mmCIF file of C-alpha atoms in Angstrom:
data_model
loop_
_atom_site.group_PDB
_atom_site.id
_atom_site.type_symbol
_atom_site.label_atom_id
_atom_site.label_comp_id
_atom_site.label_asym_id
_atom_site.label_seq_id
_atom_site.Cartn_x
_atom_site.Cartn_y
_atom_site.Cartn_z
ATOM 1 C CA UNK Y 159 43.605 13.459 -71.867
ATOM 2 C CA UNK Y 160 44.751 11.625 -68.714
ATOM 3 C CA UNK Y 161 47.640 9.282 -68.887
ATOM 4 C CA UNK Y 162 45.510 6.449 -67.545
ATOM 5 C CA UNK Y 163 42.708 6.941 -70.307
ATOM 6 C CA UNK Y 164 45.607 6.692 -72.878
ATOM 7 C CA UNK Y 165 44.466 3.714 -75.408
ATOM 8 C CA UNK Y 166 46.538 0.368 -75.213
ATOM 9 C CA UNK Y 167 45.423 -1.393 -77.960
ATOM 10 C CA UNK Y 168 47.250 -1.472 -81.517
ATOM 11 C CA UNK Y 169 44.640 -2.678 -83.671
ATOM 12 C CA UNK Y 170 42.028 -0.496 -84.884
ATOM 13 C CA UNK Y 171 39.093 -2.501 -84.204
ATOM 14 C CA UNK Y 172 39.889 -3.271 -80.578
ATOM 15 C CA UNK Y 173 40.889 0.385 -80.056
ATOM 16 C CA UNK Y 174 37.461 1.049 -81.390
ATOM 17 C CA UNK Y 175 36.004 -1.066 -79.008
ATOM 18 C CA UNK Y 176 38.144 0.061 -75.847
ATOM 19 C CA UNK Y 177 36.731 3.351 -76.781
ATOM 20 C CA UNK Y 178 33.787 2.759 -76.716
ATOM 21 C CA UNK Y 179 34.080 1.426 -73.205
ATOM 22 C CA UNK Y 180 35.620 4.481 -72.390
ATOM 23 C CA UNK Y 181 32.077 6.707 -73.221
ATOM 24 C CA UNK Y 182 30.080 4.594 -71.622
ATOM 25 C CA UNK Y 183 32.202 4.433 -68.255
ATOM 26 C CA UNK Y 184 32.084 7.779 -68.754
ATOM 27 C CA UNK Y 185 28.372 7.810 -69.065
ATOM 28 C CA UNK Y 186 27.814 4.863 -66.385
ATOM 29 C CA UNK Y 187 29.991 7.669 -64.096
ATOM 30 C CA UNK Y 188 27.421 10.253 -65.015
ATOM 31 C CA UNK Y 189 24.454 8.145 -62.997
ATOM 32 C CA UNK Y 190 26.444 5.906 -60.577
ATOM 33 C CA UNK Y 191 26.637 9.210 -58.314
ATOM 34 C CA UNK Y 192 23.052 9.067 -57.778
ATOM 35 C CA UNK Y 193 23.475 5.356 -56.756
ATOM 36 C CA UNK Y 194 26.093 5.828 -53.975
ATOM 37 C CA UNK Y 195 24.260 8.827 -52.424
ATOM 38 C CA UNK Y 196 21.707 6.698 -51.846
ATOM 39 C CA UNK Y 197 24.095 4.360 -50.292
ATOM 40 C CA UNK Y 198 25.892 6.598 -48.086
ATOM 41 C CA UNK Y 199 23.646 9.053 -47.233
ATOM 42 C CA UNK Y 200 20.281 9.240 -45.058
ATOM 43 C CA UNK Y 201 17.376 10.350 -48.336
ATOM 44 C CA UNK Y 202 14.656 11.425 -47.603
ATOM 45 C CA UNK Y 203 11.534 10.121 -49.367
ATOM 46 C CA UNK Y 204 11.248 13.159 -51.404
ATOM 47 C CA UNK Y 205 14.737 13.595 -52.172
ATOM 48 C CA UNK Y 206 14.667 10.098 -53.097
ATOM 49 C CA UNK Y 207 11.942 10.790 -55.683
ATOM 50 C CA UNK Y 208 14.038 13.609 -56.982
ATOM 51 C CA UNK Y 209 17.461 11.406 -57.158
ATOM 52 C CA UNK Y 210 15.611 8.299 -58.742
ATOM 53 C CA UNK Y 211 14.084 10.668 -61.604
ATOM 54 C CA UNK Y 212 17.519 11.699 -62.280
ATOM 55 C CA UNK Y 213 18.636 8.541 -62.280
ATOM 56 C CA UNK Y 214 16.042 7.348 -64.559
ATOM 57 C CA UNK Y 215 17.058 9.408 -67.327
ATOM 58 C CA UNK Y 216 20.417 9.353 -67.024
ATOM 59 C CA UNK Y 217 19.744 5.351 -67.283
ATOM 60 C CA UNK Y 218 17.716 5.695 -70.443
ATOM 61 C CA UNK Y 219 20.368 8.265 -71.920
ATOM 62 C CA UNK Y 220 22.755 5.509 -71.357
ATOM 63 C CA UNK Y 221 21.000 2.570 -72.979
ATOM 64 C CA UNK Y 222 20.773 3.287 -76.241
ATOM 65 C CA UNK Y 223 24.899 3.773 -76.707
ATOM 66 C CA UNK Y 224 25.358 0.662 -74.392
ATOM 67 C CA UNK Y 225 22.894 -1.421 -77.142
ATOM 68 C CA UNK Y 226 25.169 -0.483 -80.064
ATOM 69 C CA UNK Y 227 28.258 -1.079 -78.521
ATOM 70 C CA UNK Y 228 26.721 -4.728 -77.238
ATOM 71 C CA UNK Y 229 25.129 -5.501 -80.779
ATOM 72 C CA UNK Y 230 28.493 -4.820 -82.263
ATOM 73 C CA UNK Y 231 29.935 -6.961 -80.010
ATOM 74 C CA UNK Y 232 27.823 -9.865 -80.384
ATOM 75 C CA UNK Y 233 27.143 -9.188 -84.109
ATOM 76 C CA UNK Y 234 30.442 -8.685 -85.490
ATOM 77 C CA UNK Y 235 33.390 -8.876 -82.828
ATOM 78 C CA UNK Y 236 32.089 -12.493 -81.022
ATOM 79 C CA UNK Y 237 31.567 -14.348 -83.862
ATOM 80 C CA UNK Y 238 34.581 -13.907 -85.590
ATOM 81 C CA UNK Y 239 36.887 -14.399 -82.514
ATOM 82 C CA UNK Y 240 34.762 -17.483 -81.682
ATOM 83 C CA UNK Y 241 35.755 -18.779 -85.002
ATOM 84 C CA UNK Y 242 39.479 -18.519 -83.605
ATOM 85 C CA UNK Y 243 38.619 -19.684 -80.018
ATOM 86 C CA UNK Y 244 35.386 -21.284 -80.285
ATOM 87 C CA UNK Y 245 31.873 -20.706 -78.974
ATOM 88 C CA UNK Y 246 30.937 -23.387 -76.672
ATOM 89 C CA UNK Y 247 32.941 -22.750 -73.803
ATOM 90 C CA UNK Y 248 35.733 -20.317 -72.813
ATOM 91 C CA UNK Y 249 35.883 -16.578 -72.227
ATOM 92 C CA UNK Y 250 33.161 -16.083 -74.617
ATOM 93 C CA UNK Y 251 30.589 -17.614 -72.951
ATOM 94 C CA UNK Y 252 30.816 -16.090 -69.886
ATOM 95 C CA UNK Y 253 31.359 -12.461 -71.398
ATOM 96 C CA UNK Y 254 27.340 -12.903 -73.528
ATOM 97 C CA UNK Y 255 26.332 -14.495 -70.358
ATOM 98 C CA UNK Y 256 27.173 -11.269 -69.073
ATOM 99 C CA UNK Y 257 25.460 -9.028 -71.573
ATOM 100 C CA UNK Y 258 22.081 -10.505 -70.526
ATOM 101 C CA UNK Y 259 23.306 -9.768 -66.778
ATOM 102 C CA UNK Y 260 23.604 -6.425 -67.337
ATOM 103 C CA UNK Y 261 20.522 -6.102 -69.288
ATOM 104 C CA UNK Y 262 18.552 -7.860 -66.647
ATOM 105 C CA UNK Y 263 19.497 -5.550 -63.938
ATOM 106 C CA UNK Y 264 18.811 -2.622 -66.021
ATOM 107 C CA UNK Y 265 15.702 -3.842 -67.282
ATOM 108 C CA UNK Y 266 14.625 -4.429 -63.899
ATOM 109 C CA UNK Y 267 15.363 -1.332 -62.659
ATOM 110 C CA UNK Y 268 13.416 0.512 -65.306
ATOM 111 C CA UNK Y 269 10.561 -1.646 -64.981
ATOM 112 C CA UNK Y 270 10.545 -1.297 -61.467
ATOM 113 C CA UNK Y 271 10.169 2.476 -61.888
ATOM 114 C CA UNK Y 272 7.884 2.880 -65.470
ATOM 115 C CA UNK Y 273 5.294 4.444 -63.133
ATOM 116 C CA UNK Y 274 7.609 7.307 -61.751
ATOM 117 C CA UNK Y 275 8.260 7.340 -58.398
ATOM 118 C CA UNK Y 276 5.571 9.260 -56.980
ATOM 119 C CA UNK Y 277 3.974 6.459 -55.578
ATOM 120 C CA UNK Y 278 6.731 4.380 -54.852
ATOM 121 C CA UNK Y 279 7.697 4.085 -51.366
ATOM 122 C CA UNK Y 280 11.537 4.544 -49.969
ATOM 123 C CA UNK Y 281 12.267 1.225 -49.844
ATOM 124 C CA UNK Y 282 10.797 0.167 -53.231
ATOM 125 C CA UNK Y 283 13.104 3.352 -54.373
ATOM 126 C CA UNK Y 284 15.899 1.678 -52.638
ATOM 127 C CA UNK Y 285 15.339 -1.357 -54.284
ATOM 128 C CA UNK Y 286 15.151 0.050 -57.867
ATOM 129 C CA UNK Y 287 18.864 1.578 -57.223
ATOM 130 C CA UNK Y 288 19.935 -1.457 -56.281
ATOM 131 C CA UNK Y 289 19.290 -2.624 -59.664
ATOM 132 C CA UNK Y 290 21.116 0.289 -61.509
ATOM 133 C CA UNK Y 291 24.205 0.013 -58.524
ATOM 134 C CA UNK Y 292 24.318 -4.058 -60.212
ATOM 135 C CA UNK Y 293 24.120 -3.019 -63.612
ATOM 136 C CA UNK Y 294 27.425 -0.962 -62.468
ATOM 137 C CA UNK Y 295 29.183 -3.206 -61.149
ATOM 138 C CA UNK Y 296 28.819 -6.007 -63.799
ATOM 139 C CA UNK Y 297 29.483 -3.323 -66.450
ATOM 140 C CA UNK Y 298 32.730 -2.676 -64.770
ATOM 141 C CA UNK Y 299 33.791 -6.313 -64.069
ATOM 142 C CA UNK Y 300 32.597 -6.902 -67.624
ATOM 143 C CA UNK Y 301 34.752 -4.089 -69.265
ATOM 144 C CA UNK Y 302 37.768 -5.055 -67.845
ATOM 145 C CA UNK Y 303 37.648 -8.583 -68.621
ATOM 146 C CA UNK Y 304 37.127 -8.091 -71.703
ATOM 147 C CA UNK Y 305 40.097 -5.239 -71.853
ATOM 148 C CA UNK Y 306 41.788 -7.868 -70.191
ATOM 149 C CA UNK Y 307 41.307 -10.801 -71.398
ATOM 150 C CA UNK Y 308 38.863 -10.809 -75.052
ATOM 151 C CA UNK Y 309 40.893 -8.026 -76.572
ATOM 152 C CA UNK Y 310 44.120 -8.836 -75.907
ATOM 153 C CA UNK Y 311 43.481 -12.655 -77.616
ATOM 154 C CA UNK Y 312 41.941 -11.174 -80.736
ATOM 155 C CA UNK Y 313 44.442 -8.869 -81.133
ATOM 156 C CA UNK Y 314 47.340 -12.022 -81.010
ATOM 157 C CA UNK Y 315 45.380 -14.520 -82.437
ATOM 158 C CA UNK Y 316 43.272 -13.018 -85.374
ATOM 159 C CA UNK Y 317 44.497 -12.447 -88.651
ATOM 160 C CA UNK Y 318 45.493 -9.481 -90.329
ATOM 161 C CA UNK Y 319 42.899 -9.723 -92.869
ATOM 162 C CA UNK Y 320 40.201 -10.491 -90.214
ATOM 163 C CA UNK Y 321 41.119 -7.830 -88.072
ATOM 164 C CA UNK Y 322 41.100 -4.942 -90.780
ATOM 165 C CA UNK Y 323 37.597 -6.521 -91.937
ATOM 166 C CA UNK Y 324 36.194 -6.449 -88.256
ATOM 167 C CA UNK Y 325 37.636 -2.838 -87.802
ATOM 168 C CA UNK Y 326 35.350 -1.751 -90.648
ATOM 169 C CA UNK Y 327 32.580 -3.541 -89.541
ATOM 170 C CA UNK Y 328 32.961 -1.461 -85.976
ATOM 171 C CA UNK Y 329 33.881 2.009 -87.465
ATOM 172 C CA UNK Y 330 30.569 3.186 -86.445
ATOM 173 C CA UNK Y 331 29.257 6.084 -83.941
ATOM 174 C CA UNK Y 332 27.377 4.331 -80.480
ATOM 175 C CA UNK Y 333 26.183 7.831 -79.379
#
C-alpha cells in the first residue's frame, strides 16, 4: 500500500470510517475519468453516448456503497458525536447538509439520463456530467473535512466506552 493511503486514525471506528472513504475515492476515481475527458477533450456525439453509458454504471455501481457508508454515518456516527458537540449548529450541520448535496447532484444526473442517451443531445450529455463532475467534487471536499475536522474531534472528545460501542455499530461491509 502507498505511504499516503497509510491510515491515521487510532480508534477503530474512525479507522473504519476513513476506510471506507478510501473505497469509495477509489470507486469515485473509477468514473471521474469519464468526467474530465469530457472536459478536456473535443467528444463527439457518439463517443459521448458511449462515455456517458459508462459513466452511468460506474455511477450506479458506486451508489449503493456510498448509501451505507452515509446511513452509517448519519445513523450511528452523527448522533452520538452530536451528543458530545451538539446538533444545531457546528461542523455537523454543514457535513448532513452535505450528504443531501451530494445526493442531489447524483440524483440529478441519473435522472437526467434514465432514458439512455440515445436521444439525448451533446449538450444535454454535457450537462448530465456536469452533475456527476459536482457530485465529485463535494465528495472530495466532504471527505476531507470530515478526515479533517469530524474525525479527529470524536476521536479526542468521545469516550472510551462510546467509541468501542460506535466501532461495533460500524464493523460492517459497504460493498
Amino acid at each position: 500500500m502507498p505511504e499516503h493511503a497509510q491510515l491515521q486514525f487510532k480508534t477503530p471506528a474512525m479507522r473504519i470510517l476513513e476506510n471506507e472513504h478510501r473505497y469509495l475515492s477509489y470507486l469515485m476515481g473509477q468514473w471521474h475519468g469519464v468526467v474530465l475527458r469530457f472536459e478536456q477533450e473535443n467528444v463527439t456525439l457518439e463517443d459521448g453516448r458511449t462515455r456517458l453509458q459508462e459513466l452511468r454504471e460506474a455511477i450506479l455501481a458506486f451508489i449503493e456503497p456510498l448509501k451505507k457508508h452515509t446511513a452509517k454515518e448519519e445513523e450511528h456516527f452523527f448522533p452520538l458525536l452530536g451528543s458530545y458537540i451538539g446538533f444545531e449548529q457546528g461542523p455537523l450541520v454543514g457535513i448532513q447538509e452535505e450528504h443531501r448535496e451530494i445526493d442531489g447532484y447524483i440524483g440529478h444526473f441519473l435522472h437526467r439520463t434514465n432514458d439512455g442517451a440515445a436521444a439525448m443531445s451533446l449538450e444535454e450529455i454535457r450537462e448530465a456530467v456536469r452533475d456527476a463532475g459536482e457530485a465529485f467534487e463535494v465528495l472530495t471536499v466532504h471527505f476531507v473535512k470530515e478526515e479533517t475536522v469530524i474525525f479527529p474531534m470524536a476521536e479526542g472528545q468521545m469516550h472510551a466506552r462510546d467509541k468501542e460501542k460506535l466501532s461495533s455499530k460500524l464493523n460492517t461491509l459497504i460493498s
